[in-house]
């Protein structure tokens, strides 16, 4: 049987087992609602195979694309059925998204060379096995966070990652667009956010305790048209782009651009520059009406660019020292009748919770936003283990599970000195394969609030596309299976079978040009000897 990743629900050969031939005469019949998938097949699979895949129908030698209500009833809107027999290739989905995921599986059935951008050898025909595949995702949120704030990833790199997500049936790209180290989104009303906030003078190399510096300026940002292109490209691949605008912490880049956003009665904010090192930054937004209005204006432009129902507002790692020392912040605490600085942060988050809800969007934030209560529509990204997600689900909030101990892909992949800039716990390919998004102890109703999970890839020490590839793959393939496929409990999963299927998947990654970590360890050019990391020893806690 074909070695597919993620593993499908059901697959069997069409008797008698054989091969279906695709050649220059093979047509694509795109029934209503599938025109986008037909375009993707021609421009991607057609480019790799050299086959024209011209439009047409009423011919045995054809690929038939169809949105089928019976598939939606049986498998859901993202479910699909593939039937390849002696008469045609039929890709049926519960929606256009389901047909697209069927097309991704069909590409795997064609072999690794179907993942190239042009044919690598002359072929008159291509062959696919005669099979039936029935499949559907376990979760509707199958995401990846890409941190483009710490190290900027140019637009072409983001588009490339959207293709990689689509190839693994992942459907959410969480773009971390702002932080202390850079502001990456053009905001027309506030041009200094990118004129100043998108650039830092130098960069710490390695962990913040490292003595090494890259003395070159670093930066970049996406224009509004760049974002429109990214969002449209994602939509063609049935991927939602969720923007993150961080408040009230992780905001030094914004304060460097507009000093009035900071706590001016505590620190000389005019002396601040875009931060050049890592860690939790003490310079946070002031709890003033000026700041609220500023970010409302920012978010107005964000909503115009991103149709995502969710907008991520960060809400994590906000030190309270400046608020404690600020007369302005203390006056706001008294005016609102709050008990202290913790409730002041909750007031900040709830303000944008209401503001987004009034505009038909939903706030999502890191699990610190639970402190102080949330509006019913807000969702939680549970990063400090599972506890925040459990609390949120029990309180009736939707949850995206992304516990740092298990699915932070910037964490190291093995023990030993060869791993480049070792951060965090060891998270092997097998460890990620045994990740479970729904923790035990939740009732069925509570578990229904788990929208899914996402793997987070932070880029403090991941400064190039090659380094991003190395940290992401092959572990992202394992993660994709945990959120798409219906698997046994973690301890009962057949990792040996996954490894066997990965042997067929590595050539696909090679064809895509992914600089993944080989099973035997890093290649010489993937190592970073002498660059200090922050390894954490022992098994990660389940918290």
mmCIF file of N, CA and C in Angstrom, residues 202-250:
data_model
loop_
_atom_site.group_PDB
_atom_site.id
_atom_site.type_symbol
_atom_site.label_atom_id
_atom_site.label_comp_id
_atom_site.label_asym_id
_atom_site.label_seq_id
_atom_site.Cartn_x
_atom_site.Cartn_y
_atom_site.Cartn_z
ATOM 1 N N UNK A 202 21.653 45.576 15.751
ATOM 2 C CA UNK A 202 22.455 44.353 15.810
ATOM 3 C C UNK A 202 21.607 43.270 16.445
ATOM 4 N N UNK A 203 22.150 42.060 16.539
ATOM 5 C CA UNK A 203 21.378 40.924 17.025
ATOM 6 C C UNK A 203 22.248 40.014 17.873
ATOM 7 N N UNK A 204 21.727 39.614 19.028
ATOM 8 C CA UNK A 204 22.377 38.600 19.847
ATOM 9 C C UNK A 204 22.410 37.280 19.087
ATOM 10 N N UNK A 205 23.554 36.623 19.078
ATOM 11 C CA UNK A 205 23.701 35.320 18.434
ATOM 12 C C UNK A 205 23.637 34.247 19.519
ATOM 13 N N UNK A 206 22.627 33.385 19.436
ATOM 14 C CA UNK A 206 22.451 32.360 20.450
ATOM 15 C C UNK A 206 21.586 32.851 21.596
ATOM 16 N N UNK A 207 21.639 32.122 22.699
ATOM 17 C CA UNK A 207 20.870 32.473 23.883
ATOM 18 C C UNK A 207 21.323 33.830 24.408
ATOM 19 N N UNK A 208 20.455 34.484 25.177
ATOM 20 C CA UNK A 208 20.776 35.848 25.637
ATOM 21 C C UNK A 208 22.030 35.902 26.507
ATOM 22 N N UNK A 209 22.463 34.767 27.073
ATOM 23 C CA UNK A 209 23.711 34.746 27.851
ATOM 24 C C UNK A 209 24.951 34.599 26.969
ATOM 25 N N UNK A 210 24.744 34.414 25.676
ATOM 26 C CA UNK A 210 25.871 34.261 24.757
ATOM 27 C C UNK A 210 26.659 35.563 24.672
ATOM 28 N N UNK A 211 27.978 35.483 24.533
ATOM 29 C CA UNK A 211 28.777 36.701 24.339
ATOM 30 C C UNK A 211 28.841 37.150 22.885
ATOM 31 N N UNK A 212 28.201 36.418 21.979
ATOM 32 C CA UNK A 212 28.344 36.673 20.549
ATOM 33 C C UNK A 212 27.274 37.631 20.035
ATOM 34 N N UNK A 213 27.668 38.480 19.084
ATOM 35 C CA UNK A 213 26.742 39.414 18.459
ATOM 36 C C UNK A 213 26.947 39.389 16.941
ATOM 37 N N UNK A 214 25.856 39.546 16.239
ATOM 38 C CA UNK A 214 25.907 39.836 14.805
ATOM 39 C C UNK A 214 25.724 41.345 14.691
ATOM 40 N N UNK A 215 26.768 42.022 14.292
ATOM 41 C CA UNK A 215 26.767 43.482 14.297
ATOM 42 C C UNK A 215 26.079 44.081 13.061
ATOM 43 N N UNK A 216 25.537 43.264 12.205
ATOM 44 C CA UNK A 216 24.812 43.792 11.051
ATOM 45 C C UNK A 216 23.403 44.202 11.460
ATOM 46 N N UNK A 217 22.882 45.312 10.932
ATOM 47 C CA UNK A 217 21.462 45.623 11.157
ATOM 48 C C UNK A 217 20.583 44.514 10.590
ATOM 49 N N UNK A 218 19.443 44.307 11.238
ATOM 50 C CA UNK A 218 18.520 43.262 10.788
ATOM 51 C C UNK A 218 17.106 43.833 10.780
ATOM 52 N N UNK A 219 16.321 43.412 9.787
ATOM 53 C CA UNK A 219 14.934 43.841 9.774
ATOM 54 C C UNK A 219 14.225 43.511 8.490
ATOM 55 N N UNK A 220 13.101 44.165 8.324
ATOM 56 C CA UNK A 220 12.240 43.942 7.174
ATOM 57 C C UNK A 220 10.794 43.959 7.617
ATOM 58 N N UNK A 221 9.889 44.126 6.651
ATOM 59 C CA UNK A 221 8.460 44.101 6.982
ATOM 60 C C UNK A 221 7.680 43.767 5.723
ATOM 61 N N UNK A 222 6.404 43.450 5.930
ATOM 62 C CA UNK A 222 5.507 43.138 4.833
ATOM 63 C C UNK A 222 4.656 44.368 4.525
ATOM 64 N N UNK A 223 4.634 44.766 3.266
ATOM 65 C CA UNK A 223 3.707 45.814 2.869
ATOM 66 C C UNK A 223 2.286 45.257 2.913
ATOM 67 N N UNK A 224 1.327 46.158 2.803
ATOM 68 C CA UNK A 224 -0.057 45.692 2.777
ATOM 69 C C UNK A 224 -0.314 44.786 1.573
ATOM 70 N N UNK A 225 0.277 45.108 0.456
ATOM 71 C CA UNK A 225 0.097 44.236 -0.705
ATOM 72 C C UNK A 225 0.789 42.889 -0.513
ATOM 73 N N UNK A 226 1.906 42.868 0.184
ATOM 74 C CA UNK A 226 2.534 41.588 0.526
ATOM 75 C C UNK A 226 1.564 40.721 1.324
ATOM 76 N N UNK A 227 0.935 41.337 2.327
ATOM 77 C CA UNK A 227 0.000 40.580 3.170
ATOM 78 C C UNK A 227 -1.203 40.126 2.355
ATOM 79 N N UNK A 228 -1.713 40.991 1.502
ATOM 80 C CA UNK A 228 -2.847 40.578 0.660
ATOM 81 C C UNK A 228 -2.458 39.377 -0.197
ATOM 82 N N UNK A 229 -1.238 39.391 -0.712
ATOM 83 C CA UNK A 229 -0.755 38.266 -1.517
ATOM 84 C C UNK A 229 -0.639 37.005 -0.671
ATOM 85 N N UNK A 230 -0.058 37.130 0.513
ATOM 86 C CA UNK A 230 0.087 35.978 1.408
ATOM 87 C C UNK A 230 -1.274 35.397 1.760
ATOM 88 N N UNK A 231 -2.223 36.258 2.119
ATOM 89 C CA UNK A 231 -3.556 35.796 2.524
ATOM 90 C C UNK A 231 -4.261 35.122 1.345
ATOM 91 N N UNK A 232 -4.150 35.705 0.151
ATOM 92 C CA UNK A 232 -4.788 35.102 -1.021
ATOM 93 C C UNK A 232 -4.148 33.769 -1.379
ATOM 94 N N UNK A 233 -2.830 33.704 -1.304
ATOM 95 C CA UNK A 233 -2.107 32.464 -1.591
ATOM 96 C C UNK A 233 -2.520 31.378 -0.594
ATOM 97 N N UNK A 234 -2.640 31.766 0.669
ATOM 98 C CA UNK A 234 -3.088 30.815 1.689
ATOM 99 C C UNK A 234 -4.510 30.344 1.417
ATOM 100 N N UNK A 235 -5.396 31.270 1.068
ATOM 101 C CA UNK A 235 -6.787 30.902 0.837
ATOM 102 C C UNK A 235 -6.918 29.910 -0.306
ATOM 103 N N UNK A 236 -6.097 30.070 -1.346
ATOM 104 C CA UNK A 236 -6.117 29.101 -2.448
ATOM 105 C C UNK A 236 -5.750 27.706 -1.957
ATOM 106 N N UNK A 237 -5.033 27.640 -0.849
ATOM 107 C CA UNK A 237 -4.622 26.355 -0.273
ATOM 108 C C UNK A 237 -5.432 26.012 0.965
ATOM 109 N N UNK A 238 -6.539 26.705 1.162
ATOM 110 C CA UNK A 238 -7.467 26.443 2.265
ATOM 111 C C UNK A 238 -6.789 26.558 3.627
ATOM 112 N N UNK A 239 -5.911 27.546 3.718
ATOM 113 C CA UNK A 239 -5.199 27.852 4.954
ATOM 114 C C UNK A 239 -5.635 29.228 5.431
ATOM 115 N N UNK A 240 -5.941 29.338 6.722
ATOM 116 C CA UNK A 240 -6.280 30.615 7.349
ATOM 117 C C UNK A 240 -5.030 31.217 7.956
ATOM 118 N N UNK A 241 -4.777 32.499 7.682
ATOM 119 C CA UNK A 241 -3.650 33.204 8.276
ATOM 120 C C UNK A 241 -4.173 34.009 9.467
ATOM 121 N N UNK A 242 -3.708 33.664 10.654
ATOM 122 C CA UNK A 242 -4.115 34.342 11.887
ATOM 123 C C UNK A 242 -3.012 35.325 12.267
ATOM 124 N N UNK A 243 -3.287 36.638 12.282
ATOM 125 C CA UNK A 243 -2.255 37.609 12.654
ATOM 126 C C UNK A 243 -2.136 37.731 14.164
ATOM 127 N N UNK A 244 -0.918 37.977 14.632
ATOM 128 C CA UNK A 244 -0.718 38.286 16.054
ATOM 129 C C UNK A 244 -0.098 39.677 16.181
ATOM 130 N N UNK A 245 -0.785 40.550 16.916
ATOM 131 C CA UNK A 245 -0.290 41.866 17.298
ATOM 132 C C UNK A 245 -0.167 41.841 18.809
ATOM 133 N N UNK A 246 1.050 41.855 19.326
ATOM 134 C CA UNK A 246 1.289 41.588 20.748
ATOM 135 C C UNK A 246 0.992 42.815 21.607
ATOM 136 N N UNK A 247 0.144 42.647 22.621
ATOM 137 C CA UNK A 247 -0.121 43.663 23.654
ATOM 138 C C UNK A 247 -0.370 42.925 24.977
ATOM 139 N N UNK A 248 -0.134 43.583 26.126
ATOM 140 C CA UNK A 248 0.579 44.846 26.332
ATOM 141 C C UNK A 248 2.090 44.670 26.506
ATOM 142 N N UNK A 249 2.571 43.418 26.599
ATOM 143 C CA UNK A 249 3.998 43.168 26.675
ATOM 144 C C UNK A 249 4.588 42.950 25.297
ATOM 145 N N UNK A 250 5.875 42.605 25.251
ATOM 146 C CA UNK A 250 6.570 42.348 23.979
ATOM 147 C C UNK A 250 6.340 43.499 22.998
#
